[in-house]
Structures are given as structure tokens and as C-alpha cells.
Amino acid sequence: MVTTTLKTTRSEEIFAAAQKLMPGGVNSPVRAFKSVEGSPIVFDRVKGAYIWDVDGNQYIDYIGTWGPAICGHANPEVLAALKAALEKGTSFGAPCYLENVLAEMVIDAVPSVEMVRFVNSGTEACMAVLRLMRAFTGRDKVIKFEGCYHGHADMFLVKAGSGVATLGLPDSPGVPKSTTANTLNAPYNDLEAVKQLFAENPGEICGVILEPVVGNAGFIAPDAGFLEGLRLITQEAGALLVFDEVMTGFRIAYGGAQAKFGVTPDLTTMGKVIGGGLPVGAYGGRREIMQMVAPAGPMYQAGTLSGNPLAMTAGIKTLELLQRPGTYEQLDRITKKLADGMLQVAQETGHAACGGQISAMFGFFFTAGPVHNYDDAKTADTAKFGRFHRGMLEQGIYLAPSQFEAGFTSLAHTDEDVERTLAAARTVMAGL
Ligand code: HOZ
């Protein structure tokens, strides 16, 4: 147990009250400190790479509101654009020119996307994309990977990552077996397992959906040839390949993982960065497939606030900022310094650890590794991570409160922030 020096009285009061008002005191399970020490910190404001709690403590933030804050929190240009848009109203529930602007930006950037539909979250995007995969192919079965997370829709809550992994839930009550009967799971990075599922279910599988770089079982990179192999297998089986780029889209490259790795899926889901901090999700892909979506085609999907002008504005401005020269070089450099530094500190202080980074996404496991899939990730010492997490908080560093979540950096993180983080990690690891 790390000695507590952090004053968190107000956070504790608010969280105690919250537990009587909301299940677990939170509005999303990943925010609870269920697998780390202490109770959640309640925040008051954010700016750049920093986040301040209600007791006045300042932290360097590596969650970035779970991905959207790639330009830094409360970026002044995003805020100015939002203030101007706000004057015109918050929602039209009717077509708005800003939807065209963001749609064109997404289509220009993401190789697989010829048409796009905006929704309000990554969960919604994944829910809709599965319906579309089934509608287009006329097949019901889908392959996903253990530890990948595609939101909380029923069909995906089998061996899922993120909060489901953190809480150690194999599945969720309330999800009828019939709903997940068509969800097939394979270990990530295992092409043979995927081939076997296709062989066992000929003509029945609509496609394969995956996080091209996993962020919801901790950070796991695809092995060389894995994404290419999936492209080939799905093509041969007349099935669709879907990249869930909710986390990786516009983060690990402007065009997402598909641009980074040069593998083009049929469909893509997005969220987080494209909303610039407001609730947005999207799915898109080949025109002939997207034309099935209502009202162009028969597959129904809708949303009251979808494409609302505020979310579109924040997304447009965020993508404009990301288009500036040197952006991704800077994100990669600063994140590499952090990820390499963490491994170095672990080695110096005698802890078995492995991890990595691609552009502004990184991860770190307390296990010698290597980690290629969810089973490997589960060998990590989660109790040690719990103590490490608390120690880092005490040092003013805010990490995701789970070993099964990737970390995120932003354009606002400086060399000095990373150096402070590594110094903190050295102090904490030396005391574990
Ligand atoms: N998908 C994110 C975690 N891996 C955050 C969304 C949530 O709150 O579940």
C-alpha cells in the first residue's frame, strides 16, 4: 500500500454522494477505481495536458477523456469554433452544411470510407455496422477477437475488453444467449483460429470485426501479416472486414490504422477524435455497402442528435489542427519517449514489464510478455498495477485506472511532462 499524501477530501465526499445517486457512483464503469487502489478522483477542469480535481490537485493526464483530447484539453481553437457555433443553436434535427464538411474530411482521410453516417458514440457505430454487415451479406455470424471491445451492445458482450475485462466479467446478465449465439471469438493475432472458424461455418459468417491495434485489453499491436491475413481470408470467404477505429482513427495516423498499415477494410467505425470532445461516432465504407443504409436503402438506423452542429464543429476543427505539418511526428516522438522510458524505469527498478506505442497510443503491462493477445495480457500483475496507479496519482500523474486500457498522449504533452512522468514512475516503482 502506497502512503497517502494526496488531499482528496472533497473528491471522497462527492463520490460518496454519487454512489447513492448513480450505479457505482459513475456513468461509465471504466471511471471507477475497481481494480486500482483508492476511490475515483472527481475533476473540476481540464486544460492542455493537465487536469485539476475538486481538491485543487493538478495531474498530467494520459487518458485524454479516453481518446478525444488529441489536441489537448480545451484547445483554444476548438473552444472558439464551438462558441461561434453555439450562437446558431445546438441541434437542428435536419440537414446541416457542417455534416458535409466533416464527411468530406473523413472520406478524404480514411482509405476505406467512400460514404459515412454520423452517430453519437462508438457503441452506436459498432451496433450499426454489425447490422450492415449482416444486411449486406445475408449472413448472421460474426467473428470478433477476445479482449477487443466494440461498445456495450448485446452482440459484442462476449469476452469483451475495456471495463468488462477490468471487472473480470466473462459476459453480462441481461444479454440473451440467443443474441450472442452468432458471435464467434478468436484469439487476437491468431490467423489459424480465424481460418478454422470460417471452415467450421461455411457461408455463414458475415465478416470479421477488430480493433486493428488493440487498446481495450491494454495496448496490443498486430503481428506482422495479421491484418493482411485477415484481408485475404475475408475476401476468399466472401465476408467483410471491419476495422473498429474508434480509438485508432485519426490517432495512430491521420487516416487511422488502415493508412498506417496499408490494409483497407470494407467498413470502418470511428468515434472519439472525430468528435473533438463532443459525443460523436461514425461508420463508413464502400459506397455499394453504405447505400444499404436507410433512407438510401432498407437497413434502418437513425438518431435525434446525429450530426448535430456542435459535434460537427468540434470534429472539423480538431481534424484541421491535426492536418498541420509535423503533428503526427510530434505525437510519435513524445509518446515513444514516454513508452520507452517506462520500460527503462521498470528495468532499472527490477520489475518485469513490457509495452509499446504507435503514434499517440501506448501501453505498459507488468509482465515480461510478450503480449500478443488477451490471454497474454491477463498474465500481467494487476495487483501491482493497482499500487503503481495509486503511487502515480500521489505523484500527480493520472493514468487509466486499469491494466486493460491503453494510454493516450496529445499535442499538448511536452518533453518536460514526460520527464516528470518518468521521474514519478521511478520513485513509485522503486517503492513497490
Ligand atoms: N472505450 C473507452 C474505454 N476503453 C471509454 C468509454 C467508456 O467509458 O467505456
CSV table of C-alpha atoms and ligand atoms in Angstrom, one decimal:
chain,number,residue,atom,x,y,z
A,1,MET,CA,0.0,0.0,0.0
A,2,VAL,CA,1.4,3.4,-1.0
A,3,THR,CA,1.3,6.1,1.7
A,4,THR,CA,-1.3,8.6,1.0
A,5,THR,CA,-0.2,12.2,0.9
A,6,LEU,CA,-2.8,13.4,-1.6
A,7,LYS,CA,-5.6,15.5,-0.1
A,8,THR,CA,-8.8,14.1,-1.7
A,9,THR,CA,-11.4,15.0,0.9
A,10,ARG,CA,-13.8,16.8,-1.5
A,11,SER,CA,-13.4,14.0,-4.1
A,12,GLU,CA,-14.4,11.5,-1.5
A,13,GLU,CA,-17.4,13.4,-0.3
A,14,ILE,CA,-18.7,13.9,-3.8
A,15,PHE,CA,-18.0,10.2,-4.8
A,16,ALA,CA,-19.8,9.0,-1.6
A,17,ALA,CA,-22.9,11.1,-2.6
A,18,ALA,CA,-22.6,9.9,-6.2
A,19,GLN,CA,-22.8,6.3,-5.1
A,20,LYS,CA,-26.3,6.9,-3.8
A,21,LEU,CA,-27.3,8.6,-7.0
A,22,MET,CA,-25.8,6.6,-9.8
A,23,PRO,CA,-24.8,2.9,-10.0
A,24,GLY,CA,-21.3,2.6,-8.6
A,25,GLY,CA,-21.2,6.4,-8.5
A,26,VAL,CA,-20.2,6.7,-12.1
A,27,ASN,CA,-21.8,7.0,-15.6
A,28,SER,CA,-19.4,4.6,-17.2
A,29,PRO,CA,-17.7,1.7,-15.3
A,30,VAL,CA,-14.2,2.4,-16.6
A,31,ARG,CA,-14.2,5.6,-14.5
A,32,ALA,CA,-14.5,3.6,-11.2
A,33,PHE,CA,-11.3,2.6,-9.4
A,34,LYS,CA,-12.5,-1.1,-9.1
A,35,SER,CA,-9.1,-2.6,-10.0
A,36,VAL,CA,-6.7,0.0,-8.5
A,37,GLU,CA,-6.3,1.4,-5.0
A,38,GLY,CA,-8.3,4.3,-3.6
A,39,SER,CA,-11.5,5.8,-4.9
A,40,PRO,CA,-12.1,7.8,-8.0
A,41,ILE,CA,-10.8,11.4,-8.2
A,42,VAL,CA,-13.6,13.9,-9.0
A,43,PHE,CA,-12.5,16.5,-11.6
A,44,ASP,CA,-13.2,20.2,-11.9
A,45,ARG,CA,-11.5,21.4,-15.0
A,46,VAL,CA,-9.0,20.5,-17.8
A,47,LYS,CA,-6.6,22.4,-19.9
A,48,GLY,CA,-3.9,21.1,-22.4
A,49,ALA,CA,-2.2,18.1,-20.9
A,50,TYR,CA,-3.5,18.8,-17.4
A,51,ILE,CA,-6.5,18.0,-15.3
A,52,TRP,CA,-7.4,19.5,-11.9
A,53,ASP,CA,-9.5,17.8,-9.2
A,54,VAL,CA,-12.1,19.3,-6.9
A,55,ASP,CA,-9.4,19.5,-4.1
A,56,GLY,CA,-7.2,21.6,-6.2
A,57,ASN,CA,-4.6,18.9,-7.2
A,58,GLN,CA,-3.1,19.1,-10.7
A,59,TYR,CA,-2.3,16.0,-12.7
A,60,ILE,CA,-0.6,15.2,-16.0
A,61,ASP,CA,-3.4,13.4,-17.8
A,62,TYR,CA,-2.8,10.3,-20.0
A,63,ILE,CA,-6.4,9.4,-20.5
A,64,GLY,CA,-7.4,12.4,-22.6
A,65,THR,CA,-11.1,11.8,-21.9
A,66,TRP,CA,-10.5,8.2,-23.2
A,67,GLY,CA,-9.1,9.4,-26.6
A,68,PRO,CA,-10.8,12.5,-28.0
A,69,ALA,CA,-8.4,15.1,-26.5
A,70,ILE,CA,-5.6,14.6,-29.0
A,71,CYS,CA,-5.1,18.3,-29.5
A,72,GLY,CA,-5.0,18.8,-25.7
A,73,HIS,CA,-7.9,19.5,-23.4
A,74,ALA,CA,-10.0,22.6,-24.0
A,75,ASN,CA,-7.9,23.6,-27.1
A,76,PRO,CA,-8.5,27.3,-27.6
A,77,GLU,CA,-9.2,27.0,-31.3
A,78,VAL,CA,-11.7,24.2,-30.7
A,79,LEU,CA,-13.4,26.2,-28.0
A,80,ALA,CA,-13.6,29.4,-30.2
A,81,ALA,CA,-15.2,27.4,-33.0
A,82,LEU,CA,-17.7,25.9,-30.6
A,83,LYS,CA,-18.6,29.3,-29.1
A,84,ALA,CA,-19.3,30.6,-32.5
A,85,ALA,CA,-21.4,27.6,-33.5
A,86,LEU,CA,-23.3,27.7,-30.2
A,87,GLU,CA,-24.7,31.1,-31.2
A,88,LYS,CA,-26.5,29.4,-34.0
A,89,GLY,CA,-28.1,26.7,-31.8
A,90,THR,CA,-27.3,23.3,-30.5
A,91,SER,CA,-29.2,20.9,-32.7
A,92,PHE,CA,-31.3,21.2,-35.9
A,93,GLY,CA,-32.6,17.6,-36.3
A,94,ALA,CA,-32.3,18.4,-40.0
A,95,PRO,CA,-29.5,18.6,-42.6
A,96,CYS,CA,-26.7,21.0,-41.7
A,97,TYR,CA,-23.8,22.0,-44.0
A,98,LEU,CA,-21.3,21.1,-41.3
A,99,GLU,CA,-22.1,17.4,-41.8
A,100,ASN,CA,-20.9,17.7,-45.4
A,101,VAL,CA,-17.7,19.3,-44.3
A,102,LEU,CA,-16.8,16.7,-41.7
A,103,ALA,CA,-18.0,13.8,-44.0
A,104,GLU,CA,-15.7,15.1,-46.8
A,105,MET,CA,-12.8,15.3,-44.4
A,106,VAL,CA,-13.3,11.8,-43.1
A,107,ILE,CA,-13.8,10.4,-46.7
A,108,ASP,CA,-10.6,12.2,-47.9
A,109,ALA,CA,-8.6,10.8,-44.9
A,110,VAL,CA,-9.7,7.2,-44.4
A,111,PRO,CA,-8.9,4.9,-47.3
A,112,SER,CA,-11.9,2.5,-46.9
A,113,VAL,CA,-14.5,5.3,-46.5
A,114,GLU,CA,-16.4,6.4,-49.6
A,115,MET,CA,-19.6,7.3,-47.6
A,116,VAL,CA,-20.1,7.9,-44.0
A,117,ARG,CA,-23.0,8.0,-41.4
A,118,PHE,CA,-22.6,10.0,-38.2
A,119,VAL,CA,-24.0,8.7,-35.0
A,120,ASN,CA,-23.4,9.7,-31.3
A,121,SER,CA,-20.9,7.2,-29.9
A,122,GLY,CA,-18.6,4.3,-30.8
A,123,THR,CA,-21.1,1.9,-29.4
A,124,GLU,CA,-23.8,3.1,-31.7
A,125,ALA,CA,-21.3,3.0,-34.7
A,126,CYS,CA,-20.4,-0.7,-33.9
A,127,MET,CA,-24.0,-1.7,-33.3
A,128,ALA,CA,-25.0,-0.2,-36.7
A,129,VAL,CA,-22.0,-1.6,-38.6
A,130,LEU,CA,-22.9,-5.2,-37.5
A,131,ARG,CA,-26.4,-4.7,-38.7
A,132,LEU,CA,-25.0,-3.5,-42.0
A,133,MET,CA,-22.6,-6.4,-42.3
A,134,ARG,CA,-25.5,-8.8,-41.8
A,135,ALA,CA,-27.8,-6.9,-44.2
A,136,PHE,CA,-25.2,-6.7,-47.0
A,137,THR,CA,-24.1,-10.4,-46.8
A,138,GLY,CA,-27.3,-12.0,-45.7
A,139,ARG,CA,-25.3,-13.9,-43.1
A,140,ASP,CA,-25.7,-13.8,-39.3
A,141,LYS,CA,-22.5,-15.0,-37.7
A,142,VAL,CA,-19.6,-12.6,-37.0
A,143,ILE,CA,-16.1,-13.1,-35.8
A,144,LYS,CA,-14.6,-10.8,-33.1
A,145,PHE,CA,-11.5,-11.2,-31.0
A,146,GLU,CA,-11.1,-11.9,-27.3
A,147,GLY,CA,-10.3,-8.7,-25.4
A,148,CYS,CA,-11.4,-6.4,-28.2
A,149,TYR,CA,-14.2,-4.0,-27.2
A,150,HIS,CA,-16.8,-2.8,-29.7
A,151,GLY,CA,-19.0,-0.9,-27.3
A,152,HIS,CA,-21.7,-2.3,-25.0
A,153,ALA,CA,-24.3,-3.6,-27.5
A,154,ASP,CA,-25.5,-7.1,-26.6
A,155,MET,CA,-23.9,-8.9,-29.6
A,156,PHE,CA,-20.4,-7.8,-28.6
A,157,LEU,CA,-20.5,-8.5,-24.9
A,158,VAL,CA,-18.7,-11.8,-25.1
A,159,LYS,CA,-15.1,-12.0,-23.9
A,160,ALA,CA,-15.0,-8.2,-24.4
A,161,GLY,CA,-12.2,-5.9,-23.3
A,162,SER,CA,-12.3,-2.5,-21.6
A,163,GLY,CA,-14.5,-2.2,-18.4
A,164,VAL,CA,-15.7,-5.8,-19.0
A,165,ALA,CA,-12.1,-7.0,-18.8
A,166,THR,CA,-11.3,-4.8,-15.8
A,167,LEU,CA,-14.3,-6.1,-13.9
A,168,GLY,CA,-13.5,-9.7,-14.9
A,169,LEU,CA,-16.9,-10.3,-16.4
A,170,PRO,CA,-17.0,-13.2,-18.9
A,171,ASP,CA,-20.3,-11.9,-20.2
A,172,SER,CA,-23.2,-9.8,-18.9
A,173,PRO,CA,-26.5,-10.8,-17.4
A,174,GLY,CA,-29.4,-9.4,-19.5
A,175,VAL,CA,-27.8,-10.4,-22.7
A,176,PRO,CA,-29.9,-13.3,-24.1
A,177,LYS,CA,-27.8,-16.3,-25.2
A,178,SER,CA,-29.7,-16.1,-28.5
A,179,THR,CA,-28.2,-12.6,-29.1
A,180,THR,CA,-24.6,-13.8,-28.8
A,181,ALA,CA,-25.1,-17.2,-30.4
A,182,ASN,CA,-23.8,-15.8,-33.6
A,183,THR,CA,-20.8,-14.1,-32.1
A,184,LEU,CA,-17.7,-16.2,-32.6
A,185,ASN,CA,-14.5,-15.3,-30.7
A,186,ALA,CA,-10.9,-15.9,-31.8
A,187,PRO,CA,-7.6,-15.0,-30.0
A,188,TYR,CA,-6.2,-11.8,-31.4
A,189,ASN,CA,-3.2,-12.3,-33.7
A,190,ASP,CA,-4.2,-15.9,-34.5
A,191,LEU,CA,-5.0,-16.3,-38.2
A,192,GLU,CA,-5.3,-20.1,-37.9
A,193,ALA,CA,-8.1,-19.7,-35.4
A,194,VAL,CA,-9.9,-17.4,-37.8
A,195,LYS,CA,-9.4,-19.8,-40.7
A,196,GLN,CA,-10.8,-22.6,-38.6
A,197,LEU,CA,-14.0,-20.6,-37.7
A,198,PHE,CA,-14.6,-19.9,-41.4
A,199,ALA,CA,-14.0,-23.7,-42.2
A,200,GLU,CA,-16.5,-24.7,-39.5
A,201,ASN,CA,-19.2,-22.2,-40.6
A,202,PRO,CA,-19.1,-22.2,-44.4
A,203,GLY,CA,-21.1,-19.4,-46.0
A,204,GLU,CA,-22.5,-18.3,-42.6
A,205,ILE,CA,-20.1,-15.6,-41.5
A,206,CYS,CA,-20.8,-12.0,-42.5
A,207,GLY,CA,-17.4,-10.8,-41.5
A,208,VAL,CA,-14.6,-10.1,-39.1
A,209,ILE,CA,-14.5,-7.0,-36.8
A,210,LEU,CA,-11.5,-6.0,-34.8
A,211,GLU,CA,-9.5,-3.2,-33.3
A,212,PRO,CA,-6.6,-3.0,-35.8
A,213,VAL,CA,-4.4,-2.0,-32.8
A,214,VAL,CA,-6.0,-3.2,-29.5
A,215,GLY,CA,-6.5,-0.6,-26.9
A,216,ASN,CA,-9.2,-2.2,-24.8
A,217,ALA,CA,-7.1,-5.1,-23.4
A,218,GLY,CA,-4.2,-2.8,-22.8
A,219,PHE,CA,-2.1,-1.8,-25.8
A,220,ILE,CA,-1.6,-4.8,-28.2
A,221,ALA,CA,-0.1,-4.2,-31.7
A,222,PRO,CA,-1.0,-6.5,-34.6
A,223,ASP,CA,1.7,-9.0,-35.5
A,224,ALA,CA,3.3,-8.6,-38.9
A,225,GLY,CA,1.0,-10.0,-41.5
A,226,PHE,CA,-2.1,-10.3,-39.2
A,227,LEU,CA,-4.1,-7.6,-40.8
A,228,GLU,CA,-3.1,-8.6,-44.3
A,229,GLY,CA,-4.0,-12.2,-43.5
A,230,LEU,CA,-7.5,-11.2,-42.3
A,231,ARG,CA,-8.0,-9.2,-45.5
A,232,LEU,CA,-7.2,-12.3,-47.6
A,233,ILE,CA,-9.3,-14.7,-45.5
A,234,THR,CA,-12.4,-12.5,-45.6
A,235,GLN,CA,-12.1,-11.9,-49.3
A,236,GLU,CA,-11.8,-15.6,-50.0
A,237,ALA,CA,-14.9,-16.3,-47.8
A,238,GLY,CA,-17.0,-13.5,-49.4
A,239,ALA,CA,-17.1,-11.9,-46.0
A,240,LEU,CA,-16.5,-8.3,-44.9
A,241,LEU,CA,-13.5,-7.0,-42.9
A,242,VAL,CA,-14.3,-4.2,-40.5
A,243,PHE,CA,-11.8,-2.1,-38.6
A,244,ASP,CA,-13.1,-0.6,-35.4
A,245,GLU,CA,-11.1,2.6,-35.4
A,246,VAL,CA,-13.0,4.3,-32.6
A,247,MET,CA,-9.6,4.5,-30.7
A,248,THR,CA,-7.1,4.4,-33.6
A,249,GLY,CA,-8.9,6.6,-36.1
A,250,PHE,CA,-7.0,9.9,-36.6
A,251,ARG,CA,-4.8,8.9,-33.6
A,252,ILE,CA,-2.2,6.5,-34.9
A,253,ALA,CA,-2.2,8.2,-38.2
A,254,TYR,CA,-4.4,10.8,-39.8
A,255,GLY,CA,-6.0,8.0,-41.9
A,256,GLY,CA,-6.1,5.6,-39.0
A,257,ALA,CA,-4.6,2.2,-38.7
A,258,GLN,CA,-5.7,1.3,-42.2
A,259,ALA,CA,-3.5,4.1,-43.6
A,260,LYS,CA,-0.6,3.2,-41.2
A,261,PHE,CA,-0.6,-0.5,-42.1
A,262,GLY,CA,-1.8,-0.2,-45.7
A,263,VAL,CA,-4.7,-2.7,-45.3
A,264,THR,CA,-8.1,-1.5,-46.4
A,265,PRO,CA,-11.1,-2.9,-44.8
A,266,ASP,CA,-14.6,-2.9,-46.3
A,267,LEU,CA,-16.1,-0.8,-43.4
A,268,THR,CA,-14.8,1.3,-40.6
A,269,THR,CA,-16.2,2.5,-37.3
A,270,MET,CA,-14.9,5.8,-35.7
A,271,GLY,CA,-15.6,8.0,-32.7
A,272,LYS,CA,-13.6,9.8,-30.1
A,273,VAL,CA,-11.1,12.1,-32.1
A,274,ILE,CA,-13.7,12.9,-34.8
A,275,GLY,CA,-15.9,14.4,-32.2
A,276,GLY,CA,-13.2,16.6,-30.7
A,277,GLY,CA,-14.6,16.0,-27.2
A,278,LEU,CA,-18.3,16.1,-28.1
A,279,PRO,CA,-20.3,12.9,-28.5
A,280,VAL,CA,-19.8,11.5,-32.0
A,281,GLY,CA,-19.4,8.2,-33.7
A,282,ALA,CA,-19.4,7.2,-37.3
A,283,TYR,CA,-19.4,4.3,-39.6
A,284,GLY,CA,-18.4,4.3,-43.3
A,285,GLY,CA,-17.0,2.3,-46.1
A,286,ARG,CA,-17.5,1.1,-49.6
A,287,ARG,CA,-20.3,3.0,-51.4
A,288,GLU,CA,-22.2,-0.1,-52.5
A,289,ILE,CA,-22.4,-1.3,-48.9
A,290,MET,CA,-23.3,2.1,-47.4
A,291,GLN,CA,-26.0,2.5,-49.9
A,292,MET,CA,-27.9,-0.1,-48.0
A,293,VAL,CA,-28.4,2.3,-45.1
A,294,ALA,CA,-31.8,4.0,-44.8
A,295,PRO,CA,-33.1,6.1,-46.4
A,296,ALA,CA,-30.9,5.2,-49.4
A,297,GLY,CA,-31.5,1.5,-48.7
A,298,PRO,CA,-33.5,-0.8,-46.4
A,299,MET,CA,-31.2,-1.1,-43.4
A,300,TYR,CA,-32.7,1.1,-40.7
A,301,GLN,CA,-30.6,3.2,-38.4
A,302,ALA,CA,-31.4,6.7,-37.0
A,303,GLY,CA,-30.6,9.3,-34.3
A,304,THR,CA,-32.1,12.5,-33.0
A,305,LEU,CA,-28.8,14.3,-32.3
A,306,SER,CA,-26.7,12.6,-35.0
A,307,GLY,CA,-24.6,15.1,-37.0
A,308,ASN,CA,-25.5,18.0,-34.7
A,309,PRO,CA,-23.7,21.2,-35.4
A,310,LEU,CA,-21.7,21.4,-32.2
A,311,ALA,CA,-20.2,17.9,-32.5
A,312,MET,CA,-19.5,18.5,-36.2
A,313,THR,CA,-17.8,21.8,-35.4
A,314,ALA,CA,-15.6,20.3,-32.7
A,315,GLY,CA,-14.7,17.4,-35.1
A,316,ILE,CA,-13.9,19.7,-38.0
A,317,LYS,CA,-11.7,22.0,-36.0
A,318,THR,CA,-9.9,19.0,-34.4
A,319,LEU,CA,-9.2,17.5,-37.8
A,320,GLU,CA,-8.0,20.8,-39.2
A,321,LEU,CA,-5.5,21.1,-36.3
A,322,LEU,CA,-4.3,17.5,-36.9
A,323,GLN,CA,-3.6,18.3,-40.6
A,324,ARG,CA,-0.9,20.8,-39.7
A,325,PRO,CA,2.6,19.8,-40.7
A,326,GLY,CA,4.6,17.8,-38.1
A,327,THR,CA,1.6,16.8,-36.0
A,328,TYR,CA,2.0,13.0,-36.1
A,329,GLU,CA,5.8,13.2,-35.9
A,330,GLN,CA,5.4,15.2,-32.7
A,331,LEU,CA,2.8,12.8,-31.3
A,332,ASP,CA,5.0,9.8,-32.1
A,333,ARG,CA,8.2,11.3,-30.7
A,334,ILE,CA,6.7,12.3,-27.4
A,335,THR,CA,4.9,9.0,-26.9
A,336,LYS,CA,7.9,6.9,-27.8
A,337,LYS,CA,9.9,8.8,-25.3
A,338,LEU,CA,7.3,8.0,-22.7
A,339,ALA,CA,6.8,4.3,-23.6
A,340,ASP,CA,10.5,3.6,-23.9
A,341,GLY,CA,11.2,5.5,-20.7
A,342,MET,CA,8.6,3.5,-18.7
A,343,LEU,CA,10.2,0.2,-19.8
A,344,GLN,CA,13.7,1.6,-18.9
A,345,VAL,CA,12.5,2.6,-15.5
A,346,ALA,CA,10.9,-0.8,-14.9
A,347,GLN,CA,14.1,-2.5,-15.9
A,348,GLU,CA,16.2,-0.2,-13.6
A,349,THR,CA,13.9,-0.9,-10.6
A,350,GLY,CA,13.7,-4.6,-11.2
A,351,HIS,CA,10.1,-5.1,-12.4
A,352,ALA,CA,9.2,-7.4,-15.2
A,353,ALA,CA,7.4,-5.3,-17.8
A,354,CYS,CA,6.6,-5.0,-21.5
A,355,GLY,CA,4.7,-2.5,-23.6
A,356,GLY,CA,4.8,-0.3,-26.6
A,357,GLN,CA,3.4,2.5,-28.6
A,358,ILE,CA,2.2,3.6,-32.0
A,359,SER,CA,1.9,7.3,-32.5
A,360,ALA,CA,-0.2,8.8,-29.7
A,361,MET,CA,-1.3,5.4,-28.2
A,362,PHE,CA,0.7,3.5,-25.7
A,363,GLY,CA,0.6,0.7,-23.2
A,364,PHE,CA,2.5,-0.9,-20.4
A,365,PHE,CA,2.0,-4.3,-18.7
A,366,PHE,CA,3.6,-5.6,-15.5
A,367,THR,CA,4.6,-8.9,-17.2
A,368,ALA,CA,7.7,-10.0,-19.0
A,369,GLY,CA,5.5,-10.6,-22.0
A,370,PRO,CA,5.4,-10.5,-24.9
A,371,VAL,CA,1.7,-9.7,-25.1
A,372,HIS,CA,0.1,-10.8,-28.4
A,373,ASN,CA,-3.4,-11.4,-27.2
A,374,TYR,CA,-5.9,-11.1,-24.3
A,375,ASP,CA,-4.6,-14.3,-22.6
A,376,ASP,CA,-1.1,-12.9,-22.6
A,377,ALA,CA,-2.4,-9.6,-21.2
A,378,LYS,CA,-4.1,-11.4,-18.4
A,379,THR,CA,-0.7,-12.7,-17.1
A,380,ALA,CA,0.1,-9.1,-16.1
A,381,ASP,CA,0.3,-8.4,-12.3
A,382,THR,CA,-2.9,-6.4,-11.9
A,383,ALA,CA,-2.4,-6.0,-8.1
A,384,LYS,CA,1.0,-4.4,-8.7
A,385,PHE,CA,-0.6,-2.2,-11.3
A,386,GLY,CA,-3.2,-1.1,-8.8
A,387,ARG,CA,-0.4,0.0,-6.4
A,388,PHE,CA,1.5,1.6,-9.2
A,389,HIS,CA,-1.6,3.6,-10.3
A,390,ARG,CA,-2.2,4.9,-6.8
A,391,GLY,CA,1.5,5.9,-6.4
A,392,MET,CA,1.4,7.7,-9.7
A,393,LEU,CA,-1.7,9.6,-8.6
A,394,GLU,CA,0.2,10.7,-5.5
A,395,GLN,CA,2.9,12.0,-7.8
A,396,GLY,CA,0.4,14.0,-9.9
A,397,ILE,CA,0.1,11.6,-12.8
A,398,TYR,CA,-3.3,10.4,-14.0
A,399,LEU,CA,-3.3,7.0,-15.8
A,400,ALA,CA,-6.2,4.9,-16.8
A,401,PRO,CA,-7.4,3.0,-13.7
A,402,SER,CA,-6.9,-0.4,-15.3
A,403,GLN,CA,-4.2,-2.6,-16.7
A,404,PHE,CA,-6.6,-3.3,-19.6
A,405,GLU,CA,-6.7,0.2,-21.1
A,406,ALA,CA,-4.3,1.9,-23.5
A,407,GLY,CA,-2.9,5.3,-22.6
A,408,PHE,CA,-3.2,8.4,-24.8
A,409,THR,CA,-1.0,11.4,-25.3
A,410,SER,CA,-1.8,14.7,-27.0
A,411,LEU,CA,-0.2,17.6,-28.8
A,412,ALA,CA,-0.2,19.4,-25.5
A,413,HIS,CA,2.2,17.0,-23.8
A,414,THR,CA,5.7,18.4,-23.6
A,415,ASP,CA,9.1,16.8,-23.1
A,416,GLU,CA,9.0,18.2,-19.6
A,417,ASP,CA,5.7,16.5,-18.9
A,418,VAL,CA,7.2,13.2,-20.0
A,419,GLU,CA,10.3,13.7,-17.9
A,420,ARG,CA,8.2,14.5,-14.8
A,421,THR,CA,6.2,11.3,-15.5
A,422,LEU,CA,9.2,9.2,-15.8
A,423,ALA,CA,10.7,10.6,-12.6
A,424,ALA,CA,7.5,9.9,-10.9
A,425,ALA,CA,7.4,6.3,-12.2
A,426,ARG,CA,11.0,5.8,-11.0
A,427,THR,CA,10.0,6.9,-7.5
A,428,VAL,CA,6.9,4.8,-7.4
A,429,MET,CA,8.4,1.6,-8.9
A,430,ALA,CA,11.3,1.8,-6.6
A,431,GLY,CA,8.9,1.7,-3.7
A,432,LEU,CA,6.6,-1.1,-5.0
B,1,HOZ,N1,-13.9,2.9,-24.6
B,1,HOZ,C1,-13.3,3.5,-23.6
B,1,HOZ,C2,-12.5,2.6,-22.7
B,1,HOZ,N2,-11.8,1.7,-23.3
B,1,HOZ,C3,-14.1,4.5,-22.8
B,1,HOZ,C4,-15.5,4.5,-22.9
B,1,HOZ,C5,-16.2,4.1,-21.7
B,1,HOZ,O1,-16.5,4.9,-20.8
B,1,HOZ,O2,-16.5,2.9,-21.6
